[in-house]
Coordinates of N, CA and C in Angstrom, one line a residue:
M1 N -32.8 40.5 -53.5 CA -33.2 42.0 -52.7 C -32.0 41.8 -51.7
R2 N -31.2 42.7 -51.3 CA -30.5 42.7 -50.1 C -30.9 43.5 -49.1
K3 N -30.9 43.0 -47.9 CA -31.6 43.6 -46.9 C -30.8 43.5 -45.3
I4 N -30.6 44.5 -44.4 CA -30.2 44.8 -43.4 C -31.3 45.3 -42.2
F5 N -30.8 44.0 -41.3 CA -32.5 44.2 -40.5 C -31.8 44.7 -38.9
L6 N -31.7 45.7 -38.5 CA -31.2 46.2 -37.2 C -31.9 45.8 -35.9
R7 N -31.1 44.9 -35.6 CA -31.9 44.4 -34.3 C -32.3 45.4 -33.3
Q8 N -31.5 46.4 -32.6 CA -31.7 47.2 -31.8 C -33.0 47.9 -32.1
S9 N -33.0 48.7 -33.3 CA -34.4 49.3 -33.8 C -35.2 49.1 -34.2
N10 N -35.2 47.5 -34.5 CA -36.5 46.8 -35.2 C -36.6 47.5 -36.8
Y11 N -35.7 47.5 -37.2 CA -35.6 48.4 -38.6 C -35.2 47.9 -39.5
L12 N -35.6 48.0 -40.8 CA -35.2 47.2 -42.0 C -34.6 48.1 -43.1
I13 N -33.3 47.6 -43.7 CA -33.0 48.6 -44.4 C -32.5 47.7 -46.0
E14 N -33.2 48.1 -46.8 CA -33.2 47.4 -48.3 C -32.5 48.1 -49.4
F15 N -31.7 47.6 -49.8 CA -30.4 48.3 -50.8 C -31.0 48.8 -51.9
G16 N -31.9 47.8 -52.5 CA -32.5 48.4 -53.9 C -31.5 48.7 -54.9
D17 N -31.3 50.2 -55.2 CA -30.4 50.1 -56.7 C -29.0 50.2 -56.6
S18 N -29.0 51.0 -54.9 CA -27.6 51.3 -54.7 C -26.9 50.0 -53.7
N19 N -25.7 50.0 -53.7 CA -25.0 49.0 -53.0 C -24.4 49.7 -51.8
I20 N -24.8 50.9 -51.5 CA -24.0 51.5 -50.5 C -25.5 52.0 -49.5
K21 N -25.1 51.7 -48.3 CA -26.0 52.4 -47.5 C -25.1 52.8 -46.1
T22 N -26.4 54.0 -45.5 CA -25.2 54.6 -44.3 C -26.2 54.6 -43.4
I23 N -25.5 54.6 -41.8 CA -26.2 54.8 -40.4 C -25.4 56.1 -39.8
R24 N -25.9 56.6 -39.1 CA -25.4 57.7 -38.4 C -26.1 58.1 -37.1
F25 N -25.1 57.7 -36.2 CA -25.4 57.8 -34.8 C -25.9 59.0 -34.2
N26 N -26.5 59.3 -33.4 CA -26.3 60.8 -32.3 C -25.8 60.4 -31.3
D27 N -26.2 59.2 -30.8 CA -25.9 58.8 -29.3 C -24.7 58.0 -29.1
S28 N -23.9 58.7 -28.4 CA -22.3 57.7 -28.1 C -22.8 56.5 -27.5
K29 N -23.5 56.1 -26.8 CA -23.5 54.9 -26.5 C -24.3 53.9 -27.1
A30 N -25.0 54.4 -27.7 CA -25.7 53.6 -28.8 C -24.8 53.4 -29.8
Y31 N -23.9 54.2 -30.4 CA -22.9 54.0 -31.1 C -21.6 52.9 -30.7
R32 N -21.4 53.1 -29.7 CA -20.5 52.1 -29.1 C -20.8 50.7 -28.9
L33 N -22.2 50.7 -28.5 CA -22.7 49.0 -28.8 C -22.8 48.7 -29.8
F34 N -23.5 49.3 -30.7 CA -23.3 48.9 -32.4 C -22.1 48.5 -32.2
S35 N -20.8 49.2 -32.3 CA -19.7 48.9 -32.7 C -18.9 47.8 -32.1
L36 N -19.3 47.3 -31.1 CA -18.7 46.4 -30.8 C -19.7 45.1 -30.4
N37 N -20.8 45.1 -31.2 CA -21.3 44.0 -31.3 C -22.0 44.1 -32.6
V38 N -21.4 44.3 -33.9 CA -21.8 44.4 -35.0 C -22.3 43.3 -35.5
I39 N -21.9 41.9 -35.5 CA -22.3 40.9 -36.0 C -23.7 40.5 -35.5
N40 N -23.9 40.9 -34.0 CA -25.1 40.4 -33.4 C -26.1 41.5 -33.3
S41 N -25.6 42.6 -33.9 CA -26.4 43.8 -34.1 C -27.3 43.9 -35.3
I42 N -26.9 43.3 -36.9 CA -27.6 42.9 -37.7 C -27.8 41.5 -38.3
I43 N -28.9 41.6 -38.9 CA -29.0 40.4 -39.8 C -29.1 40.8 -41.4
F44 N -28.2 40.5 -41.9 CA -27.9 40.5 -43.4 C -28.6 39.4 -44.3
S45 N -29.6 39.7 -45.2 CA -30.1 38.4 -45.8 C -30.2 38.6 -47.5
I46 N -30.1 37.9 -48.4 CA -29.9 38.0 -49.9 C -31.2 37.2 -50.3
N47 N -32.4 37.7 -50.9 CA -33.5 36.8 -51.3 C -34.0 36.5 -50.3
N48 N -34.0 37.2 -49.3 CA -34.8 36.4 -47.9 C -33.9 35.2 -47.1
E49 N -32.5 35.1 -47.6 CA -31.7 33.9 -46.9 C -30.9 34.6 -46.1
E50 N -30.8 34.3 -45.0 CA -29.6 34.9 -44.1 C -28.6 34.5 -44.4
V51 N -27.5 35.3 -44.2 CA -26.2 35.2 -44.8 C -25.5 35.2 -43.3
D52 N -24.5 34.3 -43.0 CA -23.6 34.0 -42.3 C -22.6 35.4 -42.0
L53 N -22.6 36.1 -41.5 CA -21.6 37.5 -41.2 C -20.2 36.8 -40.9
E54 N -20.3 35.6 -39.8 CA -19.1 35.3 -39.7 C -18.3 34.8 -40.4
K55 N -18.7 34.6 -41.8 CA -18.0 33.9 -42.6 C -18.0 34.7 -43.7
Y56 N -19.0 35.6 -44.4 CA -19.6 36.4 -45.6 C -19.3 37.7 -45.3
G57 N -18.7 37.9 -44.0 CA -19.1 39.5 -43.3 C -17.6 40.1 -43.2
M58 N -17.2 41.5 -43.6 CA -16.0 41.8 -43.2 C -16.3 43.2 -43.1
I59 N -15.9 43.3 -41.3 CA -15.6 44.9 -41.0 C -14.4 45.5 -41.0
I60 N -14.9 46.7 -41.5 CA -13.7 47.6 -41.4 C -13.8 48.9 -40.3
F61 N -13.4 48.5 -39.4 CA -13.1 49.3 -38.0 C -12.5 50.6 -38.5
N62 N -11.1 50.5 -38.8 CA -10.1 51.6 -38.8 C -10.0 51.7 -40.7
P63 N -10.8 52.7 -41.4 CA -10.5 53.0 -43.1 C -9.2 53.0 -43.1
F64 N -8.5 53.9 -42.0 CA -7.1 54.6 -42.0 C -6.2 53.5 -42.3
Q65 N -6.3 52.1 -41.8 CA -5.7 51.3 -42.0 C -5.8 50.0 -42.6
I66 N -6.3 49.9 -43.7 CA -6.8 49.0 -44.5 C -5.5 48.3 -44.9
D67 N -5.2 46.9 -44.8 CA -3.7 46.4 -44.8 C -4.6 45.2 -46.0
L68 N -3.6 45.3 -47.4 CA -4.0 44.3 -48.5 C -3.2 42.7 -48.2
N69 N -2.4 43.1 -47.1 CA -1.6 41.9 -46.4 C -1.9 41.3 -45.2
E70 N -3.0 41.6 -44.9 CA -3.4 40.8 -43.6 C -3.2 39.1 -44.0
K71 N -2.7 38.8 -42.6 CA -2.5 37.0 -43.1 C -3.7 36.3 -43.6
K72 N -5.0 36.6 -43.2 CA -5.8 35.7 -44.2 C -5.8 36.0 -45.1
F73 N -5.2 37.0 -46.0 CA -5.3 37.4 -47.2 C -4.0 36.3 -47.9
L74 N -3.0 36.8 -47.0 CA -2.0 36.2 -47.7 C -1.9 34.7 -47.6
N75 N -2.1 34.2 -46.6 CA -2.3 32.8 -46.6 C -3.2 32.2 -47.7
L76 N -4.2 32.3 -48.4 CA -4.9 32.2 -49.3 C -4.5 32.9 -50.7
V77 N -3.8 33.5 -50.9 CA -2.7 33.8 -51.8 C -1.8 32.9 -51.9
Y78 N -1.2 32.3 -51.0 CA -0.5 31.3 -51.2 C -0.9 30.4 -51.5
K79 N -2.0 29.9 -51.0 CA -2.8 28.9 -51.4 C -2.6 28.7 -53.3
K80 N -3.2 29.9 -53.3 CA -3.5 30.0 -54.7 C -2.8 29.8 -55.8
L81 N -1.0 30.6 -55.1 CA -0.3 30.5 -55.9 C 0.3 29.3 -55.9
E82 N 0.4 28.1 -55.0 CA 0.7 27.0 -55.1 C -0.1 25.8 -55.8
K83 N -1.6 26.3 -55.9 CA -2.3 25.8 -56.8 C -2.0 25.9 -58.4
S84 N -1.0 27.1 -58.9 CA -0.5 27.5 -59.9 C 0.5 26.9 -60.4
I85 N 1.2 26.4 -59.5 CA 2.3 25.6 -59.9 C 2.2 24.3 -61.0
R86 N 2.8 24.2 -61.8 CA 2.9 23.2 -62.8 C 4.4 22.2 -62.7
D87 N 4.1 21.2 -63.8 CA 5.2 20.0 -63.7 C 6.7 21.0 -63.9
E88 N 6.9 22.0 -64.7 CA 8.5 22.6 -64.9 C 8.5 22.9 -63.7
E89 N 7.4 23.9 -63.3 CA 7.8 24.4 -61.9 C 8.2 23.9 -60.5
R90 N 7.6 22.3 -60.8 CA 7.9 21.3 -59.3 C 8.9 20.8 -59.7
R91 N 9.8 20.7 -60.7 CA 11.2 19.8 -61.3 C 12.3 20.9 -60.7
F92 N 11.6 22.5 -60.9 CA 13.0 23.6 -60.4 C 12.7 23.4 -59.2
I93 N 11.6 23.3 -58.1 CA 11.5 23.2 -57.2 C 12.3 22.2 -56.3
A94 N 12.2 21.0 -57.0 CA 12.8 19.9 -56.5 C 14.2 20.1 -56.5
D95 N 14.5 20.6 -57.6 CA 16.2 21.3 -57.3 C 16.8 21.8 -56.1
I96 N 15.7 23.0 -55.7 CA 15.8 23.6 -54.7 C 15.8 22.5 -53.4
E97 N 14.9 22.0 -53.0 CA 14.8 21.0 -52.0 C 16.1 20.1 -52.2
K98 N 16.5 19.8 -52.7 CA 17.9 18.6 -53.3 C 19.0 19.4 -52.9
S99 N 19.3 20.8 -53.4 CA 20.2 21.6 -52.8 C 20.2 22.0 -51.5
S100 N 18.9 22.3 -51.1 CA 18.9 22.7 -49.5 C 19.2 21.8 -48.5
L101 N 18.9 20.8 -49.0 CA 19.3 19.7 -47.9 C 20.6 19.4 -48.2
C102 N 21.6 19.2 -49.0 CA 22.9 19.2 -49.3 C 23.9 20.6 -48.3
L103 N 23.1 21.5 -48.6 CA 23.2 22.6 -47.9 C 23.3 22.4 -46.2
F104 N 21.9 22.1 -45.6 CA 21.9 21.8 -44.3 C 23.0 21.2 -43.7
E105 N 23.3 20.0 -44.7 CA 24.1 18.7 -43.9 C 25.5 19.2 -44.3
K106 N 26.0 20.2 -45.1 CA 27.3 21.1 -45.0 C 27.1 21.6 -43.7
L107 N 26.4 22.4 -43.8 CA 26.4 23.4 -42.3 C 26.4 23.1 -41.1
A108 N 25.9 21.7 -41.1 CA 25.8 20.8 -39.8 C 27.2 20.7 -39.5
L109 N 28.0 19.9 -40.6 CA 29.4 19.5 -40.7 C 30.3 20.9 -40.0
V110 N 30.3 21.5 -40.5 CA 30.7 22.9 -40.3 C 30.9 23.5 -39.0
S111 N 29.5 23.4 -38.4 CA 29.2 24.1 -37.3 C 29.4 23.2 -36.3
D112 N 29.8 21.9 -36.5 CA 30.0 21.0 -35.3 C 28.8 21.0 -34.5
I113 N 27.4 21.3 -34.9 CA 26.1 21.3 -34.1 C 25.3 20.2 -34.8
P114 N 24.4 19.1 -34.1 CA 23.9 18.4 -34.4 C 22.2 19.4 -34.9
I115 N 21.8 19.1 -36.0 CA 20.4 19.6 -36.3 C 19.4 18.7 -37.0
D116 N 18.3 19.4 -36.8 CA 17.3 18.3 -37.7 C 16.6 19.1 -38.4
Y117 N 15.8 18.9 -39.5 CA 14.9 19.8 -40.2 C 13.8 18.7 -41.0
N118 N 13.1 19.3 -41.7 CA 12.1 18.9 -42.8 C 12.4 18.7 -44.4
D119 N 12.3 17.6 -44.5 CA 12.8 17.3 -45.9 C 11.7 17.6 -46.9
T120 N 10.3 18.0 -46.3 CA 9.5 18.4 -47.4 C 9.3 19.8 -47.2
F121 N 8.7 20.3 -48.4 CA 9.1 21.7 -48.7 C 7.7 22.3 -48.3
D122 N 7.7 23.5 -47.6 CA 6.7 24.2 -47.2 C 6.4 25.6 -47.9
F123 N 5.4 25.4 -48.6 CA 5.1 26.6 -49.8 C 5.2 28.2 -49.0
N124 N 4.4 28.2 -47.6 CA 3.8 29.1 -47.1 C 5.0 30.0 -46.6
R125 N 6.0 29.0 -46.0 CA 7.4 29.6 -45.5 C 8.2 29.9 -46.6
F126 N 8.1 29.0 -47.6 CA 9.1 29.6 -48.7 C 8.6 31.0 -49.5
F127 N 7.5 30.8 -49.5 CA 6.8 32.6 -50.1 C 7.2 33.8 -49.1
S128 N 7.1 33.4 -47.4 CA 7.1 34.3 -46.4 C 8.1 34.6 -46.5
A129 N 9.7 33.5 -46.9 CA 11.1 33.7 -46.6 C 11.3 34.9 -47.7
F130 N 10.6 35.2 -49.0 CA 10.8 35.7 -49.7 C 10.2 37.2 -49.6
D131 N 9.6 37.3 -48.5 CA 8.0 38.2 -48.3 C 7.3 38.5 -49.6
V132 N 6.9 37.0 -50.1 CA 6.0 37.8 -51.2 C 4.5 38.3 -50.8
K133 N 4.2 39.4 -51.3 CA 2.8 40.1 -50.7 C 2.2 40.9 -51.7
I134 N 1.4 41.1 -51.5 CA 0.0 41.9 -52.7 C 0.6 43.4 -52.5
M135 N 1.0 43.7 -53.9 CA 1.3 45.0 -54.1 C 0.3 46.4 -53.9
E136 N 0.7 47.2 -53.0 CA -0.5 48.0 -52.2 C -0.5 49.3 -53.2
P137 N -1.4 49.9 -54.1 CA -1.4 50.8 -54.8 C -1.1 52.0 -53.5
E138 N -0.6 53.2 -54.4 CA -0.4 54.7 -53.7 C -1.9 55.2 -53.3
D139 N -2.7 55.3 -54.8 CA -3.9 55.8 -54.5 C -5.1 55.1 -53.5
Y140 N -5.7 55.9 -52.5 CA -6.3 55.4 -51.6 C -7.5 54.8 -52.1
L141 N -8.4 55.1 -53.2 CA -9.4 54.5 -53.7 C -9.2 53.1 -54.4
D142 N -8.2 53.2 -55.1 CA -7.6 52.1 -55.8 C -7.3 51.0 -54.5
K143 N -6.9 51.4 -53.5 CA -6.5 50.5 -52.2 C -8.1 49.8 -51.8
I144 N -8.9 50.8 -51.7 CA -9.9 49.9 -51.5 C -10.5 49.2 -52.3
V145 N -10.4 49.6 -53.6 CA -11.2 48.6 -54.8 C -10.6 47.7 -54.7
R146 N -9.3 47.0 -54.7 CA -8.1 46.1 -55.1 C -8.7 45.4 -53.3
Y147 N -8.9 45.8 -52.3 CA -9.4 45.4 -50.9 C -10.8 44.5 -51.1
I148 N -11.6 45.1 -51.6 CA -12.9 44.8 -51.9 C -12.9 43.9 -53.0
R149 N -12.0 43.9 -53.9 CA -12.0 42.6 -54.7 C -11.2 41.0 -54.2
L150 N -10.1 41.5 -53.5 CA -9.7 40.5 -52.8 C -10.5 39.8 -51.6
S151 N -11.1 40.5 -51.0 CA -12.0 40.0 -50.0 C -13.5 39.1 -51.0
C152 N -13.6 39.8 -52.0 CA -14.6 39.1 -52.9 C -14.5 37.5 -53.5
E153 N -13.3 37.8 -54.2 CA -12.7 36.6 -54.9 C -12.2 35.7 -53.9
I154 N -11.1 35.9 -52.7 CA -10.8 34.9 -51.8 C -11.7 34.7 -50.9
L155 N -12.3 35.4 -50.2 CA -13.3 35.0 -49.2 C -14.8 35.3 -49.2
H156 N -15.0 35.4 -50.4 CA -16.2 35.5 -50.8 C -17.1 36.5 -50.0
T157 N -16.7 37.6 -49.9 CA -17.3 38.3 -48.8 C -18.4 39.0 -49.7
K158 N -19.8 39.3 -49.0 CA -21.0 39.6 -49.2 C -21.5 40.9 -48.8
L159 N -21.0 41.1 -47.5 CA -21.4 42.5 -46.9 C -20.1 43.0 -46.4
F160 N -19.7 44.3 -46.5 CA -18.5 45.1 -45.8 C -19.5 46.4 -45.2
V161 N -18.9 46.1 -43.6 CA -19.8 46.8 -42.3 C -18.3 48.3 -42.2
S162 N -18.3 49.3 -42.6 CA -17.2 50.2 -42.4 C -17.5 51.3 -41.4
F163 N -16.5 52.0 -40.7 CA -16.9 53.1 -40.0 C -16.2 54.3 -40.3
G164 N -16.8 55.5 -41.1 CA -16.1 56.5 -41.2 C -15.6 56.3 -42.7
L165 N -15.9 55.0 -43.4 CA -15.2 55.0 -44.6 C -15.3 56.0 -45.6
L166 N -16.9 56.4 -45.9 CA -17.2 57.3 -47.2 C -16.9 58.9 -46.3
A167 N -16.4 58.9 -45.8 CA -16.2 60.6 -45.1 C -15.0 60.9 -45.7
L168 N -13.9 59.5 -46.1 CA -12.6 59.9 -46.8 C -12.6 59.8 -48.3
L169 N -14.1 59.8 -49.1 CA -14.2 59.9 -50.6 C -15.2 61.2 -51.0
D170 N -14.6 61.8 -52.0 CA -15.5 62.4 -52.3 C -16.3 61.8 -53.2
K171 N -17.8 62.3 -53.9 CA -18.8 61.9 -54.6 C -18.3 61.1 -55.7
A172 N -17.3 61.8 -56.4 CA -16.9 60.7 -57.7 C -16.5 59.5 -57.2
E173 N -15.1 59.4 -56.1 CA -14.9 58.3 -55.6 C -16.1 57.4 -55.1
I174 N -16.9 57.7 -54.4 CA -18.4 57.1 -54.2 C -19.0 56.3 -55.1
D175 N -19.1 57.1 -55.9 CA -19.9 57.0 -57.5 C -19.3 55.6 -57.9
L176 N -17.7 55.4 -58.1 CA -16.8 54.4 -58.4 C -17.0 53.6 -57.7
L177 N -16.9 53.4 -56.3 CA -16.7 52.6 -55.1 C -18.2 51.7 -55.6
N178 N -19.3 52.5 -55.7 CA -20.5 51.8 -55.9 C -20.5 50.8 -57.4
K179 N -20.0 50.9 -58.0 CA -19.4 50.5 -59.2 C -19.0 49.4 -59.0
E180 N -17.9 49.1 -58.3 CA -17.1 48.3 -58.2 C -18.0 47.4 -56.9
L181 N -18.5 47.7 -56.0 CA -19.6 46.9 -55.3 C -20.7 46.2 -56.0
N182 N -21.2 46.8 -57.3 CA -22.1 46.4 -58.3 C -21.4 45.3 -58.8
Q183 N -20.1 45.4 -59.4 CA -19.5 44.2 -60.3 C -19.3 43.2 -59.7
Y184 N -19.1 43.1 -57.9 CA -19.2 41.8 -57.5 C -20.2 41.5 -56.8
D185 N -21.1 42.2 -56.8 CA -22.7 42.1 -56.5 C -22.5 41.8 -54.5
V186 N -21.9 43.3 -54.0 CA -21.7 42.9 -52.7 C -22.1 44.3 -52.5
S187 N -22.3 44.2 -50.7 CA -23.1 45.7 -50.4 C -22.1 46.3 -49.3
L188 N -22.0 47.6 -49.1 CA -21.6 48.1 -48.2 C -22.4 48.8 -47.1
L189 N -22.4 48.7 -45.8 CA -22.7 49.7 -44.9 C -21.8 50.6 -44.3
D190 N -22.0 51.9 -44.1 CA -20.9 52.7 -43.6 C -21.5 53.1 -42.3
V191 N -20.9 53.5 -41.2 CA -21.4 53.6 -40.2 C -20.8 54.7 -39.8
F192 N -21.5 55.8 -39.1 CA -21.0 57.3 -38.9 C -21.4 57.4 -37.0
F193 N -20.9 58.6 -36.7 CA -21.0 59.2 -35.1 C -21.2 60.7 -35.8
N194 N -22.4 61.2 -35.3 CA -22.5 62.7 -35.4 C -22.4 63.4 -34.4
E195 N -21.1 63.6 -34.1 CA -20.9 64.3 -32.7 C -21.0 65.6 -32.8
K196 N -21.7 65.9 -31.3 CA -21.9 67.3 -30.9 C -21.0 67.6 -29.8
S197 N -20.2 68.5 -29.8 CA -19.5 69.2 -28.9 C -19.5 70.9 -28.4
N198 N -18.9 71.0 -27.4 CA -19.0 72.2 -27.2 C -17.7 72.8 -27.4
I199 N -16.7 72.1 -27.6 CA -15.0 72.4 -28.1 C -15.1 73.2 -29.0
E200 N -14.2 74.0 -29.4 CA -14.3 74.7 -30.4 C -13.6 74.2 -31.7
T201 N -14.1 74.2 -32.8 CA -13.7 73.3 -33.7 C -13.4 74.3 -35.2
L202 N -12.4 73.7 -35.5 CA -12.2 74.7 -37.0 C -12.9 73.8 -38.2
Y203 N -13.3 74.3 -39.0 CA -13.9 73.6 -40.4 C -13.2 74.5 -41.4
I204 N -12.5 73.3 -42.2 CA -11.7 73.8 -43.3 C -12.2 73.4 -44.8
D205 N -12.0 74.1 -45.7 CA -12.6 73.9 -46.7 C -11.5 72.9 -48.1
T206 N -12.3 72.9 -49.0 CA -11.4 72.2 -50.4 C -10.1 73.0 -50.4
D207 N -10.2 74.4 -50.3 CA -8.9 74.6 -50.7 C -8.1 75.3 -49.3
W208 N -8.5 74.6 -48.6 CA -7.7 74.2 -46.9 C -7.6 75.7 -46.3
C209 N -9.1 76.2 -46.2 CA -9.2 77.8 -46.0 C -10.1 77.3 -44.8
I210 N -9.6 78.0 -43.3 CA -10.3 78.0 -42.2 C -11.8 78.8 -42.4
I211 N -12.8 78.1 -42.3 CA -14.0 78.3 -42.5 C -14.6 79.2 -41.1

């Protein structure tokens, strides 16, 4: 059983059959306090064993700016690619190293500038030089799903805390998201702020008509 204990409210949330739970704040100061101290505001546990959210938690503050090519992802992807290199590829890389060293020596002579360089191959810089990155799908839901998969497979994430993510999805998309979360045995807590304002507001329906 996956549970979240809210420290300030002394309240326990149990996920049960659903992998998604939501919190809706009515007070802006309480919402701000929670947002600025997410890790310290909740205790997440699996089968009554507390999970270290510094290691296994992922916070999505801005669902509009989800980036599949965050540095933490790319570094681990590069390491995974490097581990996939076999003997044939290593011979090819050795040829690249040899040719590169010859090129540096030639350029140093031609430019008449003394230079220094490493004679060891840095795979991270090699992949970065060619701008190797994760392909980002155009569809927003596909992007979210891929983000979840990467987080679970590479970072072993156990809990996602998002701010307003579900507001960007319709019911069918939320159902698909829930299935994806279930597949990777991971939970999502989405946080909203129920804003009340005296400012004039326009409401737009599915057909983009003003209500």
